[in-house]
Amino acid sequence: MQTTNGQAIRAAATVVVLRERAGAGSPDIYMVRRSARSGFMPNALVFPGGKLDAADGPAGSDAAYQAAARRECVEESRIDLGARPLRWFDTWLTPSIEPRRFLARFYLARLDPHEGAGAAADGHETHDGQWAPAREFLDRSLRGELFLPPPTVTVLMRLAESSWLTGLEDAPDYQTAELAAPILPKWVRVPSASDPDDLQDLIVLPHDPEYAQLAGEGAPAPSRAHALPRRFLRQGFGWRLDP
């Protein structure tokens, strides 16, 4: 367990399960809804994942992260990835304002069209497991039908940009050093444009010009962050892009 600014940071792994659809241009992605009683991101629609255990392997090793991703995928979705390769796709660090912080790696895994029929949420930590293309999840979020955390939104945005039908080799081939540098947002409260006394929650990513001046722990922007939105504004139970 790492610590920074006196806060404990737990390692976590998430797996984005992609399944090709026969005759369709975009693969389905499996997502689950976190329990309303969860102490972290309650009711959010997320990819299967969770914190690393000591039994997963040496702390900080990619083998341990991958082992946790496979284990959590089985526990939260009943999808057994077996020995199929996982592609390290992104890394995020929870903002320092949060009492519970995670250094989370996102992995990609690919299923064939006939696989994943038995996928189901565990009914305890997660509920409402569902398959849909990335674009559909994003559109439903914009309509206020579901709650997607900002890191999840950015992953879905990137996956919605291409058909991905030729497999995971289409994913950007970042170097390990680039992926090891996490995207660390800042979570601040700002006055509403319509009412200065009404404070709104704002997530600011490290490539935003005002990031360095904002309160909270900061980190340099990895190169991959520059293709992402700079800000997310809390609206109701979800987040929307803030121009």
Short mmCIF file of C-alpha atoms in Angstrom, two decimals:
data_model
loop_
_atom_site.label_atom_id
_atom_site.label_comp_id
_atom_site.label_asym_id
_atom_site.label_seq_id
_atom_site.Cartn_x
_atom_site.Cartn_y
_atom_site.Cartn_z
CA MET A 1 0.00 0.00 0.00
CA GLN A 2 1.48 3.32 -1.04
CA THR A 3 1.07 6.56 0.86
CA THR A 4 1.13 10.15 -0.31
CA ASN A 5 0.45 13.31 1.67
CA GLY A 6 -0.34 11.07 4.62
CA GLN A 7 -3.06 9.19 2.72
CA ALA A 8 -3.03 5.48 2.02
CA ILE A 9 -3.32 4.53 -1.65
CA ARG A 10 -4.49 1.04 -2.51
CA ALA A 11 -3.64 -0.71 -5.74
CA ALA A 12 -6.64 -1.74 -7.85
CA ALA A 13 -7.23 -3.39 -11.21
CA THR A 14 -10.14 -3.09 -13.63
CA VAL A 15 -10.81 -5.10 -16.76
CA VAL A 16 -12.76 -3.84 -19.77
CA VAL A 17 -14.25 -6.95 -21.38
CA LEU A 18 -14.89 -6.50 -25.11
CA ARG A 19 -17.05 -8.98 -27.02
CA GLU A 20 -17.42 -8.88 -30.78
CA ARG A 21 -20.95 -8.80 -32.16
CA ALA A 22 -21.66 -10.75 -35.31
CA GLY A 23 -22.34 -8.31 -38.13
CA ALA A 24 -21.87 -5.26 -35.91
CA GLY A 25 -19.23 -2.58 -36.19
CA SER A 26 -18.57 -2.07 -32.50
CA PRO A 27 -18.03 -4.66 -29.78
CA ASP A 28 -20.16 -4.95 -26.68
CA ILE A 29 -18.60 -4.06 -23.34
CA TYR A 30 -19.65 -5.62 -20.04
CA MET A 31 -20.41 -3.26 -17.16
CA VAL A 32 -21.90 -3.64 -13.69
CA ARG A 33 -23.58 -1.23 -11.28
CA ARG A 34 -21.94 -0.74 -7.89
CA SER A 35 -24.12 -1.27 -4.85
CA ALA A 36 -25.94 1.74 -3.41
CA ARG A 37 -24.30 0.80 -0.09
CA SER A 38 -20.79 0.92 -1.50
CA GLY A 39 -18.36 3.25 0.24
CA PHE A 40 -16.79 4.17 -3.09
CA MET A 41 -18.75 5.36 -6.14
CA PRO A 42 -22.16 4.00 -5.05
CA ASN A 43 -24.61 3.33 -7.91
CA ALA A 44 -21.93 4.00 -10.54
CA LEU A 45 -21.81 1.84 -13.66
CA VAL A 46 -18.26 0.50 -13.85
CA PHE A 47 -16.08 -2.19 -15.37
CA PRO A 48 -15.47 -5.25 -13.16
CA GLY A 49 -12.55 -4.69 -10.83
CA GLY A 50 -11.31 -4.17 -7.31
CA LYS A 51 -8.32 -3.84 -5.03
CA LEU A 52 -5.32 -6.16 -5.10
CA ASP A 53 -4.88 -8.87 -2.47
CA ALA A 54 -1.58 -10.12 -1.09
CA ALA A 55 -2.21 -13.47 -2.80
CA ASP A 56 -2.27 -11.79 -6.23
CA GLY A 57 1.52 -11.47 -6.31
CA PRO A 58 4.41 -9.13 -5.48
CA ALA A 59 3.16 -5.65 -4.61
CA GLY A 60 3.31 -3.27 -7.55
CA SER A 61 4.06 -5.94 -10.14
CA ASP A 62 2.11 -6.18 -13.38
CA ALA A 63 1.56 -9.87 -12.62
CA ALA A 64 -0.25 -8.93 -9.41
CA TYR A 65 -2.40 -6.34 -11.17
CA GLN A 66 -3.34 -8.82 -13.90
CA ALA A 67 -4.09 -11.55 -11.38
CA ALA A 68 -6.40 -9.17 -9.52
CA ALA A 69 -8.11 -8.14 -12.76
CA ARG A 70 -8.82 -11.78 -13.65
CA ARG A 71 -9.98 -12.64 -10.13
CA GLU A 72 -12.26 -9.62 -9.80
CA CYS A 73 -13.72 -10.28 -13.24
CA VAL A 74 -14.83 -13.74 -12.11
CA GLU A 75 -16.12 -12.46 -8.77
CA GLU A 76 -18.07 -9.50 -10.15
CA SER A 77 -19.22 -10.76 -13.54
CA ARG A 78 -18.75 -14.56 -13.65
CA ILE A 79 -16.55 -14.09 -16.70
CA ASP A 80 -13.48 -16.32 -16.51
CA LEU A 81 -10.78 -14.83 -18.74
CA GLY A 82 -8.55 -17.87 -18.33
CA ALA A 83 -5.09 -17.30 -19.78
CA ARG A 84 -6.16 -14.91 -22.54
CA PRO A 85 -3.94 -11.83 -22.78
CA LEU A 86 -4.80 -8.60 -21.02
CA ARG A 87 -3.79 -5.29 -22.55
CA TRP A 88 -2.75 -2.54 -20.11
CA PHE A 89 -4.72 0.45 -21.37
CA ASP A 90 -4.76 3.21 -18.75
CA THR A 91 -3.93 4.18 -15.15
CA TRP A 92 -5.73 6.61 -12.86
CA LEU A 93 -5.16 7.86 -9.31
CA THR A 94 -8.11 8.96 -7.16
CA PRO A 95 -8.13 12.71 -6.33
CA SER A 96 -6.58 13.64 -2.99
CA ILE A 97 -9.89 15.05 -1.72
CA GLU A 98 -11.28 11.50 -1.58
CA PRO A 99 -10.96 9.67 1.78
CA ARG A 100 -10.44 6.36 -0.07
CA ARG A 101 -7.84 6.46 -2.81
CA PHE A 102 -6.87 3.90 -5.43
CA LEU A 103 -4.11 3.58 -8.00
CA ALA A 104 -6.13 1.76 -10.65
CA ARG A 105 -4.92 0.07 -13.80
CA PHE A 106 -7.38 -0.52 -16.62
CA TYR A 107 -6.88 -3.61 -18.79
CA LEU A 108 -8.61 -4.73 -21.98
CA ALA A 109 -9.65 -8.32 -22.71
CA ARG A 110 -11.37 -9.68 -25.78
CA LEU A 111 -14.06 -12.35 -26.03
CA ASP A 112 -15.41 -14.06 -29.12
CA PRO A 113 -19.10 -13.50 -30.03
CA HIS A 114 -20.21 -16.82 -28.50
CA GLU A 115 -18.54 -16.15 -25.13
CA GLY A 116 -19.85 -14.32 -22.09
CA ALA A 117 -23.44 -15.58 -22.24
CA GLY A 118 -23.29 -16.49 -18.54
CA ALA A 119 -22.09 -13.08 -17.41
CA ALA A 120 -23.90 -11.79 -14.33
CA ALA A 121 -23.24 -9.34 -11.51
CA ASP A 122 -22.55 -10.89 -8.12
CA GLY A 123 -25.74 -9.46 -6.58
CA HIS A 124 -23.84 -8.18 -3.55
CA GLU A 125 -21.15 -5.64 -4.44
CA THR A 126 -22.46 -5.26 -7.98
CA HIS A 127 -25.84 -5.46 -9.71
CA ASP A 128 -27.46 -4.96 -13.10
CA GLY A 129 -24.74 -6.45 -15.32
CA GLN A 130 -25.19 -5.46 -18.96
CA TRP A 131 -23.60 -5.66 -22.39
CA ALA A 132 -23.68 -2.68 -24.76
CA PRO A 133 -21.36 -0.81 -27.14
CA ALA A 134 -19.29 2.03 -25.68
CA ARG A 135 -21.30 4.66 -27.55
CA GLU A 136 -24.59 3.40 -26.10
CA PHE A 137 -23.30 3.68 -22.53
CA LEU A 138 -22.09 7.22 -23.22
CA ASP A 139 -25.39 8.27 -24.80
CA ARG A 140 -27.39 6.87 -21.88
CA SER A 141 -25.16 8.77 -19.48
CA LEU A 142 -25.82 12.02 -21.36
CA ARG A 143 -29.56 11.36 -21.03
CA GLY A 144 -29.15 10.94 -17.27
CA GLU A 145 -30.10 7.25 -17.35
CA LEU A 146 -26.94 6.03 -15.64
CA PHE A 147 -23.97 7.33 -13.66
CA LEU A 148 -20.49 6.94 -15.18
CA PRO A 149 -17.42 8.14 -13.23
CA PRO A 150 -15.08 10.40 -15.25
CA PRO A 151 -12.31 7.78 -15.71
CA THR A 152 -14.92 5.36 -17.06
CA VAL A 153 -16.22 8.03 -19.43
CA THR A 154 -12.75 8.63 -20.87
CA VAL A 155 -12.12 4.91 -21.42
CA LEU A 156 -15.48 4.53 -23.18
CA MET A 157 -14.78 7.61 -25.31
CA ARG A 158 -11.52 6.12 -26.51
CA LEU A 159 -13.08 2.73 -27.21
CA ALA A 160 -15.95 4.35 -29.13
CA GLU A 161 -13.54 5.95 -31.60
CA SER A 162 -12.97 2.83 -33.72
CA SER A 163 -14.62 -0.48 -34.55
CA TRP A 164 -11.98 -2.55 -32.72
CA LEU A 165 -12.98 -5.53 -34.86
CA THR A 166 -9.40 -6.42 -35.67
CA GLY A 167 -8.67 -7.03 -32.00
CA LEU A 168 -6.76 -5.52 -29.16
CA GLU A 169 -3.73 -4.81 -31.33
CA ASP A 170 -5.65 -1.71 -32.44
CA ALA A 171 -5.26 -0.24 -28.95
CA PRO A 172 -2.67 2.55 -28.68
CA ASP A 173 0.69 0.95 -27.99
CA TYR A 174 1.86 3.05 -25.07
CA GLN A 175 5.17 2.33 -23.42
CA THR A 176 5.10 0.93 -19.90
CA ALA A 177 6.68 4.11 -18.52
CA GLU A 178 3.86 6.18 -20.03
CA LEU A 179 1.14 3.96 -18.57
CA ALA A 180 2.86 3.82 -15.18
CA ALA A 181 2.32 7.58 -14.85
CA PRO A 182 -1.27 7.85 -13.60
CA ILE A 183 -3.79 10.49 -14.59
CA LEU A 184 -4.43 12.37 -11.32
CA PRO A 185 -7.50 14.64 -11.45
CA LYS A 186 -8.29 17.38 -8.96
CA TRP A 187 -11.76 17.56 -7.46
CA VAL A 188 -12.74 21.11 -6.49
CA ARG A 189 -15.90 23.06 -5.72
CA VAL A 190 -16.64 26.15 -7.81
CA PRO A 191 -19.47 28.72 -7.82
CA SER A 192 -22.33 28.04 -10.19
CA ALA A 193 -22.57 30.31 -13.22
CA SER A 194 -26.17 31.16 -12.29
CA ASP A 195 -25.71 31.50 -8.52
CA PRO A 196 -22.32 32.34 -6.93
CA ASP A 197 -23.54 30.94 -3.59
CA ASP A 198 -24.29 27.56 -5.17
CA LEU A 199 -21.11 25.48 -5.23
CA GLN A 200 -20.70 22.75 -7.85
CA ASP A 201 -18.31 19.81 -7.98
CA LEU A 202 -15.73 19.99 -10.76
CA ILE A 203 -13.18 17.36 -11.84
CA VAL A 204 -10.16 18.92 -13.54
CA LEU A 205 -7.61 16.81 -15.43
CA PRO A 206 -3.87 17.61 -15.35
CA HIS A 207 -3.67 19.04 -18.88
CA ASP A 208 -6.10 21.84 -17.99
CA PRO A 209 -4.36 25.26 -17.98
CA GLU A 210 -5.68 26.04 -14.47
CA TYR A 211 -4.83 22.64 -12.95
CA ALA A 212 -1.62 23.74 -11.20
CA GLN A 213 -3.35 26.63 -9.43
CA LEU A 214 -6.14 24.50 -7.99
CA ALA A 215 -6.08 22.98 -4.51
CA GLY A 216 -5.18 19.33 -4.10
CA GLU A 217 -2.36 16.96 -4.90
CA GLY A 218 -1.20 17.27 -8.50
CA ALA A 219 0.93 15.39 -10.98
CA PRO A 220 2.24 16.07 -14.51
CA ALA A 221 -0.11 15.20 -17.35
CA PRO A 222 0.86 11.97 -19.15
CA SER A 223 0.88 12.41 -22.92
CA ARG A 224 -2.23 10.26 -23.35
CA ALA A 225 -4.24 12.68 -21.18
CA HIS A 226 -4.05 15.45 -23.76
CA ALA A 227 -6.59 13.69 -25.99
CA LEU A 228 -9.15 13.63 -23.16
CA PRO A 229 -11.68 16.23 -21.98
CA ARG A 230 -10.18 18.72 -19.54
CA ARG A 231 -13.11 19.06 -17.13
CA PHE A 232 -16.18 17.24 -15.82
CA LEU A 233 -18.97 19.07 -13.96
CA ARG A 234 -21.22 17.25 -11.51
CA GLN A 235 -24.83 17.36 -12.65
CA GLY A 236 -27.43 15.52 -10.61
CA PHE A 237 -26.11 12.02 -9.99
CA GLY A 238 -23.68 12.08 -12.91
CA TRP A 239 -20.96 14.05 -14.63
CA ARG A 240 -21.01 16.00 -17.88
CA LEU A 241 -18.19 17.44 -19.93
CA ASP A 242 -17.49 21.04 -18.96
CA PRO A 243 -16.25 23.10 -21.94
#
